C-alpha cells in the first residue's frame, strides 16, 4: 500500500479564491475510498499559496515520520521547466520556481527511500532532459513524471487517478517500465498530454 503527499496551489487568484475548493482532493478521496483496489491507504494534503508555504510543507518530507510516503504529488500552474506560486506571480520580478531551484534548495530530500514525484502541472517537463535528470539525481527521487503539454482538469483527473493507482500497485516500476505501461494502458492521454516518466 502507498501513501501520497500532495501539495496543491490556489488556482484562481481573485477576491473569491477562498470560496474555491480543491480540484485534486476529490481524486485523493476516491483513491482512499477504493482501497485496497487503488493501493492507496492514506494521504496528506495541503494548499500552497506562496513559496514560503511550499518550503514549510515540503520540508516535512525530511522527517522520518514521513518516510513511508512514497508518492509526492505536486499540483501547480506550470511552465517549461518550472511551476509557479500564485501569490508570488503578483510580484513582476519574481521568477517561477524551476526544477533546478527545487533540486538545489532541497538536495537529498527524497533519499533513503523510494519516492516517485509527479508534477500535475502544465508543461513542467517540456524542458531540457538534463535538467529533469539533474532534479532526479540531486533530490534522490526514484522516478519523476509529468507533462510536456497543457493539461485540462477533467482529462487529467482521469489520467492521474490511473497514474496514482499504477504507482501504488507497481512500486517496483522505474521510469522505463512506467512509460511503457502508460503507453499501453492510457495511450490517448499519454499522446494528448505528452506524459513522460524519467
Coordinates of C-alpha atoms in Angstrom, one line a residue:
X1 CA 0.0 0.0 0.0
X2 CA 1.1 3.6 -0.7
X3 CA 0.9 7.0 0.9
X4 CA 0.5 10.2 -1.1
X5 CA 2.0 13.6 0.0
X6 CA 0.1 16.2 -2.1
X7 CA 0.6 20.0 -2.3
X8 CA -1.9 21.9 -4.5
X9 CA -1.8 25.6 -5.4
X10 CA -4.7 28.1 -5.1
X11 CA -5.6 28.0 -8.8
X12 CA -7.7 31.2 -9.2
X13 CA -6.4 34.5 -7.7
X14 CA -9.4 36.8 -7.1
X15 CA -11.5 38.1 -4.3
X16 CA -13.4 34.8 -4.4
X17 CA -10.5 32.5 -4.2
X18 CA -11.1 31.4 -0.6
X19 CA -14.5 30.1 -1.8
X20 CA -13.0 27.8 -4.3
X21 CA -12.5 24.2 -3.3
X22 CA -9.6 21.8 -4.1
X23 CA -9.6 20.2 -7.5
X24 CA -7.3 17.4 -6.5
X25 CA -8.8 16.4 -3.2
X26 CA -11.8 14.5 -4.7
X27 CA -9.2 12.4 -6.6
X28 CA -7.4 11.6 -3.4
X29 CA -10.6 10.8 -1.6
X30 CA -11.7 8.5 -4.5
X31 CA -8.4 6.6 -4.3
X32 CA -8.6 6.3 -0.5
X33 CA -12.3 5.2 -0.6
X34 CA -11.5 2.5 -3.2
X35 CA -8.6 0.9 -1.2
X36 CA -7.4 -1.8 -1.3
X37 CA -8.2 -1.8 -5.0
X38 CA -6.4 1.5 -5.5
X39 CA -3.3 0.6 -3.5
X40 CA -3.6 3.9 -1.6
X41 CA -4.1 3.7 2.1
X42 CA -3.6 7.3 3.2
X43 CA -2.7 10.8 2.0
X44 CA -1.6 14.1 3.4
X45 CA -2.9 17.2 1.6
X46 CA -2.2 20.9 1.9
X47 CA -2.9 24.0 -0.1
X48 CA 0.1 26.1 -1.1
X49 CA -0.2 29.8 -2.0
X50 CA 3.4 31.0 -2.0
X51 CA 7.0 29.7 -1.8
X52 CA 7.0 30.1 2.0
X53 CA 4.1 27.7 2.2
X54 CA 5.8 25.3 -0.1
X55 CA 9.0 25.4 1.9
X56 CA 7.2 24.8 5.2
X57 CA 5.3 21.8 3.9
X58 CA 7.9 20.1 1.7
X59 CA 10.5 20.2 4.5
X60 CA 8.3 17.8 6.4
X61 CA 9.5 15.1 4.0
X62 CA 12.9 15.2 5.6
X63 CA 11.3 14.0 8.9
X64 CA 11.5 10.2 9.4
X65 CA 7.8 10.1 10.3
X66 CA 7.1 10.9 6.6
X67 CA 9.5 8.3 5.2
X68 CA 6.6 6.0 4.4
X69 CA 5.1 8.5 1.9
X70 CA 6.3 7.1 -1.5
X71 CA 4.3 9.4 -3.9
X72 CA 4.8 13.1 -3.9
X73 CA 2.1 14.8 -6.0
X74 CA 2.6 18.5 -6.8
X75 CA -0.3 20.3 -8.5
X76 CA 0.6 23.8 -9.7
X77 CA 0.4 26.1 -12.6
X78 CA 3.4 25.2 -14.7
X79 CA 5.7 26.3 -17.5
X80 CA 8.6 24.7 -19.3
X81 CA 10.9 23.5 -16.6
X82 CA 9.1 25.2 -13.7
X83 CA 6.0 25.8 -11.7
X84 CA 4.5 28.9 -10.1
X85 CA 3.0 30.1 -6.8
X86 CA 0.0 32.4 -7.3
X87 CA 0.9 34.9 -4.6
X88 CA 4.4 35.2 -6.0
X89 CA 3.0 35.8 -9.5
X90 CA 1.8 39.3 -8.3
X91 CA 5.5 40.3 -8.0
X92 CA 6.5 41.1 -11.5
X93 CA 10.2 40.5 -10.7
X94 CA 9.6 37.1 -9.1
X95 CA 10.6 34.2 -11.4
X96 CA 8.7 30.8 -11.3
X97 CA 10.2 28.1 -9.2
X98 CA 12.3 25.9 -11.5
X99 CA 13.3 22.3 -11.3
X100 CA 16.9 23.4 -10.9
X101 CA 15.8 25.7 -8.0
X102 CA 14.0 22.9 -6.4
X103 CA 16.9 20.4 -6.8
X104 CA 19.4 22.9 -5.4
X105 CA 17.3 24.0 -2.5
X106 CA 16.0 20.6 -1.4
X107 CA 19.1 18.4 -2.2
X108 CA 18.6 14.9 -1.0
X109 CA 15.1 15.4 0.2
X110 CA 13.8 12.1 -1.3
X111 CA 16.9 10.0 -0.5
X112 CA 16.9 6.9 1.8
X113 CA 13.5 5.7 0.4
X114 CA 11.9 5.2 -3.0
X115 CA 9.8 8.3 -3.8
X116 CA 8.0 9.0 -7.1
X117 CA 7.5 12.7 -7.8
X118 CA 4.6 13.6 -10.1
X119 CA 4.2 17.1 -11.4
X120 CA 0.5 17.6 -12.0
X121 CA 1.4 20.8 -13.8
X122 CA 1.1 22.0 -17.4
X123 CA 4.3 22.0 -19.4
X124 CA 6.8 21.4 -16.5
X125 CA 8.6 18.5 -18.2
X126 CA 8.8 20.4 -21.5
X127 CA 12.4 21.3 -20.8
X128 CA 15.9 20.0 -21.3
X129 CA 16.1 16.3 -20.3
X130 CA 19.4 17.1 -18.5
X131 CA 17.5 19.4 -16.1
X132 CA 15.0 16.7 -15.3
X133 CA 17.7 14.2 -14.6
X134 CA 19.6 16.7 -12.5
X135 CA 16.4 17.2 -10.4
X136 CA 16.0 13.4 -10.1
X137 CA 19.7 12.8 -9.1
X138 CA 20.0 15.8 -6.8
X139 CA 16.8 15.2 -4.8
X140 CA 17.1 11.5 -4.8
X141 CA 13.8 10.8 -6.4
X142 CA 13.1 7.3 -7.6
X143 CA 11.1 8.5 -10.6
X144 CA 9.9 11.8 -12.0
X145 CA 6.7 12.1 -14.0
X146 CA 4.7 14.9 -15.6
X147 CA 3.7 16.6 -18.9
X148 CA 5.2 18.4 -21.8
X149 CA 1.9 20.0 -22.8
X150 CA -1.0 21.8 -21.2
X151 CA -3.4 19.6 -19.2
X152 CA -7.1 20.2 -18.8
X153 CA -8.6 19.4 -15.4
X154 CA -11.2 16.8 -16.3
X155 CA -9.0 14.7 -18.5
X156 CA -6.1 15.0 -16.1
X157 CA -8.3 13.8 -13.3
X158 CA -8.9 10.6 -15.3
X159 CA -5.3 10.1 -16.1
X160 CA -3.9 10.9 -12.7
X161 CA -6.3 8.6 -11.0
X162 CA -4.9 5.9 -13.2
X163 CA -1.3 7.0 -12.6
X164 CA -1.6 7.2 -8.8
X165 CA -3.1 3.7 -8.8
X166 CA -0.4 2.4 -11.2
X167 CA 2.4 3.8 -9.0
X168 CA 0.8 2.3 -5.9
X169 CA 0.2 -1.1 -7.5
X170 CA 3.7 -1.3 -9.1
X171 CA 6.1 0.3 -6.6
X172 CA 9.0 -1.6 -8.2
X173 CA 8.5 0.2 -11.6
X174 CA 11.2 2.5 -12.7
X175 CA 10.7 5.2 -15.4
X176 CA 11.1 3.0 -18.5
X177 CA 8.5 0.4 -17.2
X178 CA 6.1 3.1 -16.1
X179 CA 6.3 4.8 -19.5
X180 CA 5.7 1.6 -21.3
X181 CA 2.8 0.8 -19.0
X182 CA 1.2 4.2 -19.6
X183 CA 1.7 3.9 -23.3
X184 CA -0.1 0.5 -23.3
X185 CA -2.9 1.3 -20.8
X186 CA -3.6 5.0 -21.5
X187 CA -2.2 5.8 -25.0
X188 CA -4.7 8.6 -25.7
X189 CA -3.7 10.6 -22.6
X190 CA 0.0 9.9 -23.0
X191 CA -0.1 11.3 -26.5
X192 CA -2.5 14.2 -25.7
X193 CA -0.5 15.5 -22.7
X194 CA 2.9 14.2 -23.8
X195 CA 3.2 12.3 -20.5
X196 CA 6.8 11.5 -19.6
X197 CA 8.5 9.3 -17.0
X198 CA 12.2 9.8 -16.0

